[in-house]
mmCIF file of C-alpha atoms in Angstrom:
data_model
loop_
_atom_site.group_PDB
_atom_site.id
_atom_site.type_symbol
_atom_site.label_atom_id
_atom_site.label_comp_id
_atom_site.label_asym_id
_atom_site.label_seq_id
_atom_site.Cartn_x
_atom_site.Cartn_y
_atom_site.Cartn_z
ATOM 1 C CA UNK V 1 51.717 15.139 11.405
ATOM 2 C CA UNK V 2 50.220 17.146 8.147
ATOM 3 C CA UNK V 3 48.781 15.367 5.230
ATOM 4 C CA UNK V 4 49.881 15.554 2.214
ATOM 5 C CA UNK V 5 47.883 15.747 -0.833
ATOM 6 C CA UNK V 6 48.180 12.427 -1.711
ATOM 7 C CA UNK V 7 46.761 11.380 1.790
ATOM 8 C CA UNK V 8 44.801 14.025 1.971
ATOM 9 C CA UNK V 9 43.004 12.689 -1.648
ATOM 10 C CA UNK V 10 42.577 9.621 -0.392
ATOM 11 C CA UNK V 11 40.740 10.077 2.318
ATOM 12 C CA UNK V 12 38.645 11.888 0.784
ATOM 13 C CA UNK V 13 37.879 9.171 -1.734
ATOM 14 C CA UNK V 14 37.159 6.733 1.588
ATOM 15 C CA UNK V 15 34.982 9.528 2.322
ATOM 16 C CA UNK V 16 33.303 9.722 -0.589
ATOM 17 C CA UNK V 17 33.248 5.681 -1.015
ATOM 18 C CA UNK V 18 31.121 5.633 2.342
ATOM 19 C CA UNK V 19 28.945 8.142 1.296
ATOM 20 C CA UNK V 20 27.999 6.400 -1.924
ATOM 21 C CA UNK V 21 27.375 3.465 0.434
ATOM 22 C CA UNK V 22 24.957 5.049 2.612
ATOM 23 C CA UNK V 23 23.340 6.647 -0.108
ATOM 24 C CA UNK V 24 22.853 3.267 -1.858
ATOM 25 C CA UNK V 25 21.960 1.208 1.479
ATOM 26 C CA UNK V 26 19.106 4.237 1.037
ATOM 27 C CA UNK V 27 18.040 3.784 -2.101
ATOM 28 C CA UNK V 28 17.960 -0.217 -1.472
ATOM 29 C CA UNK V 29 15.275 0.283 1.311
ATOM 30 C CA UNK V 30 13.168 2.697 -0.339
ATOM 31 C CA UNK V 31 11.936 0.087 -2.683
ATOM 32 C CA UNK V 32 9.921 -3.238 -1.438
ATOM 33 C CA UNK V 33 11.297 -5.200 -4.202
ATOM 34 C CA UNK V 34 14.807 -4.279 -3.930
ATOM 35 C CA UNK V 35 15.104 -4.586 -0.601
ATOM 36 C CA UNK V 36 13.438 -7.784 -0.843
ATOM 37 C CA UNK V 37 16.376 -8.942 -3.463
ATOM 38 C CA UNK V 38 19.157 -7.034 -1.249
ATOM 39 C CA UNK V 39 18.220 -9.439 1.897
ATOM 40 C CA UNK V 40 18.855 -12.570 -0.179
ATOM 41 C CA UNK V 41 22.457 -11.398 -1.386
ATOM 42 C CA UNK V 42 23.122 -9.904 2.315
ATOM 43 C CA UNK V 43 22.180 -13.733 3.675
ATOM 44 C CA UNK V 44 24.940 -15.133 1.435
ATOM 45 C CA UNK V 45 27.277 -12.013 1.969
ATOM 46 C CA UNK V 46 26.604 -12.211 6.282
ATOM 47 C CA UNK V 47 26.326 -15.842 6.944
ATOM 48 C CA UNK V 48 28.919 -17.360 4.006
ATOM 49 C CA UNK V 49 25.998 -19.299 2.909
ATOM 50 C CA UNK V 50 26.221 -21.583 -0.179
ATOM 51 C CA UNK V 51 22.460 -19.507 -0.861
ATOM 52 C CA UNK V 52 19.937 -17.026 0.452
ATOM 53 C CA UNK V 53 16.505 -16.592 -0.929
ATOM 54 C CA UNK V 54 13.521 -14.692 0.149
ATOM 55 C CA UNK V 55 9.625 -15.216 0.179
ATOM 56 C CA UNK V 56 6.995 -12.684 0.802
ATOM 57 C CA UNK V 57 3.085 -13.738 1.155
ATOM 58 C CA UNK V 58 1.076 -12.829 -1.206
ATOM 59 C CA UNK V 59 -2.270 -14.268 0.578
ATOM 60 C CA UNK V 60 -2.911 -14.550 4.740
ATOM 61 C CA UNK V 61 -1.377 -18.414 4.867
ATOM 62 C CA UNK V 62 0.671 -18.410 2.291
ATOM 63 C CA UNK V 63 4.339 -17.429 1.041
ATOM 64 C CA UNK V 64 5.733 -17.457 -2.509
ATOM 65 C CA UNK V 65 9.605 -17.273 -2.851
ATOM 66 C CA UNK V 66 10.407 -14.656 -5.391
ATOM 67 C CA UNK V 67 14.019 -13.383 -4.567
ATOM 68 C CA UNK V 68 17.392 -15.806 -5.135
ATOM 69 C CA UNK V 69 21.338 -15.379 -4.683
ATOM 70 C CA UNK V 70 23.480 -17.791 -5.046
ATOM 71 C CA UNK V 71 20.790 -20.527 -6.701
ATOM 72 C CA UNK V 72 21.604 -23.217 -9.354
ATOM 73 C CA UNK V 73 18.723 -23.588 -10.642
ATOM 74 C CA UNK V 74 15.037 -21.830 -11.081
ATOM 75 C CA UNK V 75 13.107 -25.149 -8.569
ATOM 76 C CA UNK V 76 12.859 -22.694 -6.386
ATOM 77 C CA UNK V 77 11.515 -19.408 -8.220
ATOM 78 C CA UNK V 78 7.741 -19.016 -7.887
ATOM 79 C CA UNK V 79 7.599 -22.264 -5.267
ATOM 80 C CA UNK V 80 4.158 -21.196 -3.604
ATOM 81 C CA UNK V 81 4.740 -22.356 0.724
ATOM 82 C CA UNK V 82 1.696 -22.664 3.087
ATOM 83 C CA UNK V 83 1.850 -21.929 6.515
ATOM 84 C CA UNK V 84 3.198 -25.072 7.955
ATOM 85 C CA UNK V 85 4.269 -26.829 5.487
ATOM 86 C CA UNK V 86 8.286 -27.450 4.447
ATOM 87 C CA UNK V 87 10.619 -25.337 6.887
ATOM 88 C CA UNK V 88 9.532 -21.695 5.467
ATOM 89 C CA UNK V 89 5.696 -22.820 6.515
ATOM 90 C CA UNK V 90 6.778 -23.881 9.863
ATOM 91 C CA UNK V 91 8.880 -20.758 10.772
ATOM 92 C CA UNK V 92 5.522 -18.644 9.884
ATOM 93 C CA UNK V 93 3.451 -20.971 11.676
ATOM 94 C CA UNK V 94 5.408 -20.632 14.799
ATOM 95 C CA UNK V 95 6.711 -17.205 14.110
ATOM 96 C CA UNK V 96 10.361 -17.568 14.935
ATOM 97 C CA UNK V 97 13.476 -19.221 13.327
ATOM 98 C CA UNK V 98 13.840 -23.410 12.205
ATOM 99 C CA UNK V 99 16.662 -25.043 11.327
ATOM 100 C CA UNK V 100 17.434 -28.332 10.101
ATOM 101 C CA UNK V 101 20.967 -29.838 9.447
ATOM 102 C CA UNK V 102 19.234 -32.172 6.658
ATOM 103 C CA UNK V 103 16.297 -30.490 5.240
ATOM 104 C CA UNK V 104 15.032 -33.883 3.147
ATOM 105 C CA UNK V 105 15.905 -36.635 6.386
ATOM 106 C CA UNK V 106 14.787 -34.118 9.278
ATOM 107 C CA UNK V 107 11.163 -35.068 11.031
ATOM 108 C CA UNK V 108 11.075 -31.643 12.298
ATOM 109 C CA UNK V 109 9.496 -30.592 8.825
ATOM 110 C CA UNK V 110 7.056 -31.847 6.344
ATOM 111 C CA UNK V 111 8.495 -33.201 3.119
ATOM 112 C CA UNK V 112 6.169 -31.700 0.237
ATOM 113 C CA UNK V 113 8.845 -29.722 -1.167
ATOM 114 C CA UNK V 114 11.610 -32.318 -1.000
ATOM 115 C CA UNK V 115 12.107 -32.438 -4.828
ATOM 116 C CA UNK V 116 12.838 -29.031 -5.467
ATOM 117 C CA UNK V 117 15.300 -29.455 -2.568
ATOM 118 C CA UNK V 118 17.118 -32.388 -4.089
ATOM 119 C CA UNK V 119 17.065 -30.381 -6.900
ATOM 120 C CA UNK V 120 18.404 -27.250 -6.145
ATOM 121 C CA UNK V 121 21.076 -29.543 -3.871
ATOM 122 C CA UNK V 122 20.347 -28.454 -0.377
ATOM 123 C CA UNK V 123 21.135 -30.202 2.549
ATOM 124 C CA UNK V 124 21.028 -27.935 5.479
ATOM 125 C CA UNK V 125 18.506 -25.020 6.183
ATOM 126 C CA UNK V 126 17.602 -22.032 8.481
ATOM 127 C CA UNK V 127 14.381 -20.160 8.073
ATOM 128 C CA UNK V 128 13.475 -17.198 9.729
ATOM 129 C CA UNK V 129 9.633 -15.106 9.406
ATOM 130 C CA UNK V 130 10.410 -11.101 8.446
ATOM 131 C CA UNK V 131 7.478 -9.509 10.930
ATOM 132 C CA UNK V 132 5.323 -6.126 9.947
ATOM 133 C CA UNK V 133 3.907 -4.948 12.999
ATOM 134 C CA UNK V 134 2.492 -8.476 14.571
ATOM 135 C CA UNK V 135 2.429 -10.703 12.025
ATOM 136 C CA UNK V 136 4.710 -11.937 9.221
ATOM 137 C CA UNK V 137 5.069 -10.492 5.569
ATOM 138 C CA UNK V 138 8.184 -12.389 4.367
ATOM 139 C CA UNK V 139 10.386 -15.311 5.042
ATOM 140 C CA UNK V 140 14.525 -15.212 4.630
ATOM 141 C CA UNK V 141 16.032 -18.603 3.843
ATOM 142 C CA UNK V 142 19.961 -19.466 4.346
ATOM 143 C CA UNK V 143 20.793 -23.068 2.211
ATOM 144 C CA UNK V 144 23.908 -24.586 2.562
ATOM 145 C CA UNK V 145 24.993 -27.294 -0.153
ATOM 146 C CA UNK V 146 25.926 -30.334 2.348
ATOM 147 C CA UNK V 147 24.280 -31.638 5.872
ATOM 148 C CA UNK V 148 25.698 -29.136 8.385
ATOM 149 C CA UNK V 149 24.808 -27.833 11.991
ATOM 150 C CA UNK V 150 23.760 -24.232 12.025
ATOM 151 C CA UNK V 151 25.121 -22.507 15.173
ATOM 152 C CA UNK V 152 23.189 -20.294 17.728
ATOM 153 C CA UNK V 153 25.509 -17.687 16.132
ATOM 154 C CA UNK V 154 24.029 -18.345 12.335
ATOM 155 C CA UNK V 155 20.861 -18.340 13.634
ATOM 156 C CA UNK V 156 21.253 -14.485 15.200
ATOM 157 C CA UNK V 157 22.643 -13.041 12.026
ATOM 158 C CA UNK V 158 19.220 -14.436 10.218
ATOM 159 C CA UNK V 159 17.640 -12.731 12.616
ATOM 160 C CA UNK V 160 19.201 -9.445 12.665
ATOM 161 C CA UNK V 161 19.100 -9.868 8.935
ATOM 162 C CA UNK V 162 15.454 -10.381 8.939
ATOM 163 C CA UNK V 163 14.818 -7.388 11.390
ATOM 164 C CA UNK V 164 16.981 -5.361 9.103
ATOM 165 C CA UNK V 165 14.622 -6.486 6.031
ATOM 166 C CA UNK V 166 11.587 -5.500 8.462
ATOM 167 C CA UNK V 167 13.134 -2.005 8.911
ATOM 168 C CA UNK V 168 13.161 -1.504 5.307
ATOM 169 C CA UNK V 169 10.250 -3.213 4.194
ATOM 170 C CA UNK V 170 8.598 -0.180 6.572
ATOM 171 C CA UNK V 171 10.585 2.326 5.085
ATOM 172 C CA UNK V 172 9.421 1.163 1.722
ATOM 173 C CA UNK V 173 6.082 1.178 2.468
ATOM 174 C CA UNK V 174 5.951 4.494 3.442
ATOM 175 C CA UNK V 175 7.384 5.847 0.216
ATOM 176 C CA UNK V 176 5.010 3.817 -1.844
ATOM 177 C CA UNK V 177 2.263 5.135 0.375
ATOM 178 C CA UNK V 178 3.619 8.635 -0.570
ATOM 179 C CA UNK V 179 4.057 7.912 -3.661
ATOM 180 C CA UNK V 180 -0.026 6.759 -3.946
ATOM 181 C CA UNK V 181 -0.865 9.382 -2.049
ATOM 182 C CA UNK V 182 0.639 12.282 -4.494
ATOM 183 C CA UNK V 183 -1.241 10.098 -7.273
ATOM 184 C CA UNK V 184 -4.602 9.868 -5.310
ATOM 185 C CA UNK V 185 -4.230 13.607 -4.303
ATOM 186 C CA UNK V 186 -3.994 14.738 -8.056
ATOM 187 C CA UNK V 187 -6.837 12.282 -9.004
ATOM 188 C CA UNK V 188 -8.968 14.144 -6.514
ATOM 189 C CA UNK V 189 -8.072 17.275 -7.465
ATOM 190 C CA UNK V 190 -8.778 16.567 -11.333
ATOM 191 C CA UNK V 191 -12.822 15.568 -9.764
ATOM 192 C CA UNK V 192 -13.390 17.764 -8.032
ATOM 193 C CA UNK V 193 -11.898 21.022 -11.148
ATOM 194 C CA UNK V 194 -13.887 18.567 -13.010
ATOM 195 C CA UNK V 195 -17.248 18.423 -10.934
ATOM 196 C CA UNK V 196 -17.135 21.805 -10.078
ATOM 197 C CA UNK V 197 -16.435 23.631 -13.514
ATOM 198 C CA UNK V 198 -17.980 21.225 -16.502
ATOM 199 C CA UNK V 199 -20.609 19.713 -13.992
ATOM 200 C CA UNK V 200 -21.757 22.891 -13.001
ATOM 201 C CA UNK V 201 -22.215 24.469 -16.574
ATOM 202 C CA UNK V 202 -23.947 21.482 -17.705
ATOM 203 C CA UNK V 203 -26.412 21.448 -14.961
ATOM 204 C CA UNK V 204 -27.125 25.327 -15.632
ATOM 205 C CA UNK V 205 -27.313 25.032 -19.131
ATOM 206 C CA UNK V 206 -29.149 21.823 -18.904
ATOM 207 C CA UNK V 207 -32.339 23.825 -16.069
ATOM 208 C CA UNK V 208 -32.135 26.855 -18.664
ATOM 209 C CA UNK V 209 -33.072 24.579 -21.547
ATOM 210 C CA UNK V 210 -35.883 22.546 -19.300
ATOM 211 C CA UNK V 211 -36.865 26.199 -18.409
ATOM 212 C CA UNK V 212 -37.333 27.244 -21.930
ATOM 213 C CA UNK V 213 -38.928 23.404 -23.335
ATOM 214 C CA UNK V 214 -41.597 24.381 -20.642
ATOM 215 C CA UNK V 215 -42.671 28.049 -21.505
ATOM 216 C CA UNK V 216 -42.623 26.683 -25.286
ATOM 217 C CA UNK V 217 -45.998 25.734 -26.546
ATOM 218 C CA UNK V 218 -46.547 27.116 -29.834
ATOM 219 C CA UNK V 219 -42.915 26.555 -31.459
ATOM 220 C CA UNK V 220 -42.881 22.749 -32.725
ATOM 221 C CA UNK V 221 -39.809 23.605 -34.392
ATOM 222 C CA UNK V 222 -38.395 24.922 -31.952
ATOM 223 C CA UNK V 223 -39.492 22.572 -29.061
ATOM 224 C CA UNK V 224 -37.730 19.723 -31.118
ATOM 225 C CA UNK V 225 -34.396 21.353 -31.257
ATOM 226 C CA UNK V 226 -34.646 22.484 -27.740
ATOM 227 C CA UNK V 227 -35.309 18.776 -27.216
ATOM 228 C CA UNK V 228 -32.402 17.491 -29.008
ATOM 229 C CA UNK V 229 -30.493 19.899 -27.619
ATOM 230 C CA UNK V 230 -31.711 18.460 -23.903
ATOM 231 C CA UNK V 231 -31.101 15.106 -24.984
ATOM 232 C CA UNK V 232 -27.117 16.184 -25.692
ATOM 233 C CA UNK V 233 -27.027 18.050 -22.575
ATOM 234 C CA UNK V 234 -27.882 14.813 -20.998
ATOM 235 C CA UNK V 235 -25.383 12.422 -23.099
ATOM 236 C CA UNK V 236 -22.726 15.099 -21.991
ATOM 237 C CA UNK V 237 -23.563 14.486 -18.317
ATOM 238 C CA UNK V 238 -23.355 10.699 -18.825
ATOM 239 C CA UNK V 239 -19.825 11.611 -20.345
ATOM 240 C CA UNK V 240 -18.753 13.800 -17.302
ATOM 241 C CA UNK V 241 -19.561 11.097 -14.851
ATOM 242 C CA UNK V 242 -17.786 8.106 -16.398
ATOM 243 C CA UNK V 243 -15.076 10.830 -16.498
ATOM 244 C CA UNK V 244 -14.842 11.039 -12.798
ATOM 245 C CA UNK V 245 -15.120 7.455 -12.788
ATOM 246 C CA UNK V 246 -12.405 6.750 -14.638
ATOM 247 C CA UNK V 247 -10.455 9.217 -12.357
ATOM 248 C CA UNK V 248 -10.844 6.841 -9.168
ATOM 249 C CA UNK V 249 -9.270 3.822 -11.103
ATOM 250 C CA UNK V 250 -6.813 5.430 -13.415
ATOM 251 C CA UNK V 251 -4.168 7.189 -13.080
ATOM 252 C CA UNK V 252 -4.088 10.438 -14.579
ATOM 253 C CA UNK V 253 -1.126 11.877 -17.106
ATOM 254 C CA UNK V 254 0.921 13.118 -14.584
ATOM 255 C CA UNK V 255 1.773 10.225 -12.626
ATOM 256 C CA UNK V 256 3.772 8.457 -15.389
ATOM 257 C CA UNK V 257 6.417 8.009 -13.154
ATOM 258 C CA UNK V 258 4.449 6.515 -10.862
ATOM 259 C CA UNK V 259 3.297 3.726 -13.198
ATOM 260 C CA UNK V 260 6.210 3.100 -15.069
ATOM 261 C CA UNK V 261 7.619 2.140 -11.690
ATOM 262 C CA UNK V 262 4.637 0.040 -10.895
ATOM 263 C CA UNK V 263 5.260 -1.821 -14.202
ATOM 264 C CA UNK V 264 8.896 -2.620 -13.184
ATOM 265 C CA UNK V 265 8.346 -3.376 -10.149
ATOM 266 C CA UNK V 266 5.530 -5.885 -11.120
ATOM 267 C CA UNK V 267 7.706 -7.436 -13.684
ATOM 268 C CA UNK V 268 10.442 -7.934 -10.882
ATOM 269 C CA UNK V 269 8.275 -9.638 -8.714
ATOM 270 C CA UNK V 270 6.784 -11.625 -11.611
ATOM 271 C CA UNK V 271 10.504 -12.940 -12.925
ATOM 272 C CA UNK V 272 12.550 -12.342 -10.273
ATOM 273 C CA UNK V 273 15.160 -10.521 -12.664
ATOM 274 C CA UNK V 274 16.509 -7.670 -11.261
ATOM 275 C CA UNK V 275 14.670 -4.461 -12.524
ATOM 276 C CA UNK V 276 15.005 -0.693 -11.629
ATOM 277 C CA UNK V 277 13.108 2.365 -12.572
ATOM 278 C CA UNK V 278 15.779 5.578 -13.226
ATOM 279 C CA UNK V 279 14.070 8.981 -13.831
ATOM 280 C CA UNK V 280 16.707 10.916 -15.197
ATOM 281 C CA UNK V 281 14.909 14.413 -14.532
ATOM 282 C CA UNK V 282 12.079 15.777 -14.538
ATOM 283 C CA UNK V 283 9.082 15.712 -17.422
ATOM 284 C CA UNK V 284 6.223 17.750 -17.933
ATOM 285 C CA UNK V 285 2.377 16.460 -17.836
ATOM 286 C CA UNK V 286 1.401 14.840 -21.560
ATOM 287 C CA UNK V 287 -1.939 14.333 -22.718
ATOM 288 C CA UNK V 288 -3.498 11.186 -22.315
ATOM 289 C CA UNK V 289 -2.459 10.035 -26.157
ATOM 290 C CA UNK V 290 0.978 10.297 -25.012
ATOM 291 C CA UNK V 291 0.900 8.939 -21.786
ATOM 292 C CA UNK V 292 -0.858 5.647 -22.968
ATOM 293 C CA UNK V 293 1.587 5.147 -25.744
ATOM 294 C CA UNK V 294 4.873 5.415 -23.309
ATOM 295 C CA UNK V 295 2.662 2.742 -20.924
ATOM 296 C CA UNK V 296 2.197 0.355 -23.904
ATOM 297 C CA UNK V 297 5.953 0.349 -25.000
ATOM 298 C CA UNK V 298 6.987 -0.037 -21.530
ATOM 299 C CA UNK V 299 4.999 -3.050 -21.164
ATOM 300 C CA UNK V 300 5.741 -4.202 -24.411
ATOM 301 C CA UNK V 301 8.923 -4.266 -23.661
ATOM 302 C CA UNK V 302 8.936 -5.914 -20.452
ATOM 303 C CA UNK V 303 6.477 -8.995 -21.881
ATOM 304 C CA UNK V 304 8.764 -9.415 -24.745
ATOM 305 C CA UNK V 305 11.792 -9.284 -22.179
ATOM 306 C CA UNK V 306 10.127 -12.162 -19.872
ATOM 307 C CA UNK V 307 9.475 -13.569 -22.746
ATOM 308 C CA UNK V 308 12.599 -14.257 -24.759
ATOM 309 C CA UNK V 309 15.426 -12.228 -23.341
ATOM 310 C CA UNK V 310 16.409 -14.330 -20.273
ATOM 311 C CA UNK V 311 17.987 -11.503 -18.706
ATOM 312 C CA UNK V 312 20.162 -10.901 -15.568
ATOM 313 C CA UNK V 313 18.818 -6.903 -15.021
ATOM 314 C CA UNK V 314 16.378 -5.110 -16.301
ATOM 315 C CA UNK V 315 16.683 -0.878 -17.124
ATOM 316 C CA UNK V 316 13.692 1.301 -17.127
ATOM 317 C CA UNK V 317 14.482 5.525 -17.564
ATOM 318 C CA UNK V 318 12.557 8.205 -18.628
ATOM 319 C CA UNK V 319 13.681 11.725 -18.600
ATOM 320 C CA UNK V 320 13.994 14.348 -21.266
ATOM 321 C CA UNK V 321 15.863 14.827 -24.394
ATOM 322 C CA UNK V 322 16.135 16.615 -28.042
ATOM 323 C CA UNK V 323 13.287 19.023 -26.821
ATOM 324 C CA UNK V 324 10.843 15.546 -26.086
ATOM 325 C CA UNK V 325 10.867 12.847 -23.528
ATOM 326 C CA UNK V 326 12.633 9.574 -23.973
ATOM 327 C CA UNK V 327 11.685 6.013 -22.486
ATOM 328 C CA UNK V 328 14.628 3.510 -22.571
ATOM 329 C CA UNK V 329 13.850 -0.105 -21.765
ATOM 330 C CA UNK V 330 16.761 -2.097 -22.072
ATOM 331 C CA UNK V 331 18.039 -5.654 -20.941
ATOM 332 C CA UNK V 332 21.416 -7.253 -21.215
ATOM 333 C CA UNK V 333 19.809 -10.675 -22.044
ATOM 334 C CA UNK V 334 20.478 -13.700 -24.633
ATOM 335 C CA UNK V 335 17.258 -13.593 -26.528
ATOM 336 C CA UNK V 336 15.860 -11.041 -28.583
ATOM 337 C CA UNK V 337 12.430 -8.867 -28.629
ATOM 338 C CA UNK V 338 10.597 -9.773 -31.844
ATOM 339 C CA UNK V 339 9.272 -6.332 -33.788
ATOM 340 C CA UNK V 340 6.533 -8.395 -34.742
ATOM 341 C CA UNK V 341 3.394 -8.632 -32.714
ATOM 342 C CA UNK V 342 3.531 -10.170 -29.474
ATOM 343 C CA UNK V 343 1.058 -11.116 -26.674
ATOM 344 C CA UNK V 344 -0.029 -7.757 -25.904
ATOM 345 C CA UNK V 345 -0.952 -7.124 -29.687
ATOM 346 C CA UNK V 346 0.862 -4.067 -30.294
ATOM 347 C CA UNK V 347 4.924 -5.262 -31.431
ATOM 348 C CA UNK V 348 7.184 -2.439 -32.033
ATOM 349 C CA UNK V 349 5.810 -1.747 -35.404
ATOM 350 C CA UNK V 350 2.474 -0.729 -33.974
ATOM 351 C CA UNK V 351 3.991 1.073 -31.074
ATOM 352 C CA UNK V 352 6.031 2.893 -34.120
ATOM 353 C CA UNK V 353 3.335 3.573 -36.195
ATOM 354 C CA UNK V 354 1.643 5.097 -33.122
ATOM 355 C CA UNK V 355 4.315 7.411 -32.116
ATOM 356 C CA UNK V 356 4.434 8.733 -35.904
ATOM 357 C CA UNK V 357 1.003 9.747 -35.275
ATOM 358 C CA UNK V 358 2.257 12.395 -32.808
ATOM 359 C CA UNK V 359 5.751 13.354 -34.550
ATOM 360 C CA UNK V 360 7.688 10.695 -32.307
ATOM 361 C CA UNK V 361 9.706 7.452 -33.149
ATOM 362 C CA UNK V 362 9.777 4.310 -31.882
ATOM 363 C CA UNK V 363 12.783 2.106 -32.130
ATOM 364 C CA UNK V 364 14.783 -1.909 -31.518
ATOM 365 C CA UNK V 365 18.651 -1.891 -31.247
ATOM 366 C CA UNK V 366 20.319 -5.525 -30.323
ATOM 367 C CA UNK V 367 23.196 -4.527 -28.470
ATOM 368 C CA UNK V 368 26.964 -6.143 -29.595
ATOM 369 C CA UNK V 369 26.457 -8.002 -25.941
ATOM 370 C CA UNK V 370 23.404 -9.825 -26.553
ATOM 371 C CA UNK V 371 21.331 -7.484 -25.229
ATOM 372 C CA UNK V 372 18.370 -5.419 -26.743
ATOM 373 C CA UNK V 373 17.328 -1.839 -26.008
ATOM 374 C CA UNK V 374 13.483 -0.263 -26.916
ATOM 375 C CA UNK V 375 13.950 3.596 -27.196
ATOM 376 C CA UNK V 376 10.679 5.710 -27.506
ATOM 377 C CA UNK V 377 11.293 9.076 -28.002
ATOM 378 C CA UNK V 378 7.939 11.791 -28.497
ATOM 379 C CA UNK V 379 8.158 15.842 -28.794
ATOM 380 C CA UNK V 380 7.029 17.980 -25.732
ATOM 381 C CA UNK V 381 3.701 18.905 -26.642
ATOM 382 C CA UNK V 382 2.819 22.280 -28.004
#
């Protein structure tokens, strides 16, 4: 039977629909963090959970639980785990899934997190290790509200869950290691342009001068400026190297991407808020003035967020606009960012008076829905 074109538009929106899916279940796993945060709402969306929340070690014995759906209260956010303690530290210890259909009366477990159970209002538990390679990386949790029996069948879907999370967790770490490795790549490539051109002049110029202070005896006037002149040569060489120094622990300008991803990413795993890096095209290199100044507002605005905002998600974008570059940080919290000072010193006045400096603006707007957003905007570079 032919389609019509109403059937015929339909589909195609199912078509698209499933596209948009894939290309989101994509995007989910190429970011630790997210995909981190994904596996707790998937436990609650797979299981019908009352919660889900997720833990990833941040030390060889240890776990800290960073990611929460479905959660009424923050007991749980930032609780550090040992192996082998409460059930999280016993599923790593024995590297497979526990389950208790009590968590504070079972004897299967030790009891040194029992308050921020009763707090939170758990009763039962499963908790299943996320492997990498051999050995595990994270733990997925599954809470329900009331003392229940978790089936074999509950148990599986952790498990395929937590194989899932291990599957992107890989994936992730492969695009991060990309990611470094396009940063590392240009740093090397600065050292070595570096090394090559300015080191090299400087050690011709500086044998030429030695050369000359040598075959000079009867010149005092001369010998002292050729001297001097030595001594600069050598203060310039002193200058190079800390240069190339610096390149091995910094990033350089064109990696802003890079590190204003790093910085959301950081303040996700600090706060657990939801937070997501968009680069909304592409930017050319800016000098290091430039670069530093988008860095500070960034994390300006990320500290004051933590801070005061009590957010649910977090926006960070860059990408051009009005012939310049614009970073939005923006938050659709309860507090407010203060334009005053903060803890990193700088407040938006001082970030503002800095982007004046180089013809660019830096502004606050408190949005009608309680949130705030920080705009810097600076001119392409000349």
């Amino acid at each position: 039977m032919k389609q019509g074109p109403e059937e015929r538009a339909v589909e195609q929106i199912n078509v698209l629909d499933e596209l948009l899916c894939e290309r989101d279940g994509l995007l989910t796993v190429m970011d630790r963090i997210v995909a981190l945060h994904g596996t707790a709402r998937l436990i609650r969306a797979t299981i019908g959970v009352d919660s889900g929340f997720v833990a990833d070690l941040d030390g060889p014995d240890r776990a800290v639980v960073r990611w929460m759906s479905g959660t009424r209260t923050d007991l749980m956010q930032g609780l550090t785990v040992p192996v082998g303690q409460g059930i999280g530290g016993r599923a790593m210890a024995l590297g497979r899934a526990v389950r208790v259909s009590d968590y504070v009366s079972s004897h299967e477990i030790t009891h040194h997190f029992d308050a921020q159970v009763r707090g939170e209002g758990i009763g039962a538990m499963i908790a299943v290790p996320v492997f990498g390679k051999s050995r595990p990386v994270a733990v997925a949790y599954a809470a329900m509200r009331t003392a229940t029996d978790f089936g074999d069948t509950a148990v599986q879907r952790m498990e395929d869950i937590a194989q899932q999370a291990a599957t992107a967790l890989r994936i992730a770490g492969a695009a991060e290691a990309k990611a470094t490795g396009a940063v590392t790549a240009e740093r090397q490539r600065m050292q070595n342009a570096l090394h090559d051109s300015v080191g090299a002049l400087l050690f011709s110029i500086g044998v030429q001068v030695r050369d000359l202070h040598h075959a000079i005896h009867d010149n005092p006037v001369l010998k002292t400026r050729l001297s001097r002149l030595e001594s600069d040569i050598s203060a310039a060489s002193s200058a190079l190297r800390e240069s190339l120094l610096a390149l091995s622990d910094t990033t350089p300008e064109r990696a802003l991407p890079v590190e204003l991803a790093q910085c959301t990413r950081s303040f996700e795993a600090r706060t657990g808020v939801s937070a997501r890096f968009v680069e909304l095209g592409q930017v050319a290199p800016m000098d290091a003035e430039r670069t530093a100044l988008l860095l500070a507002v960034v994390r300006e605005g990320l500290l004051n967020i933590e801070k005061h905002a009590r957010p649910h998600s977090v926006i960070v974008s860059l990408g051009p606009c009005d012939g310049g570059v614009q970073l939005v940080v923006a938050d659709d919290g309860a507090g407010a960012m203060t334009e005053e000072a903060s803890g990193t010193g700088m407040g938006v006045r001082s970030l503002a008076e800095r982007a004046a400096r180089v013809a660019g603006r830096v502004s606050l707007v408190r949005d009608d829905d309680g949130g705030c957003t920080l705009r810097a905007w600076l001119p392409d570079p000349r």
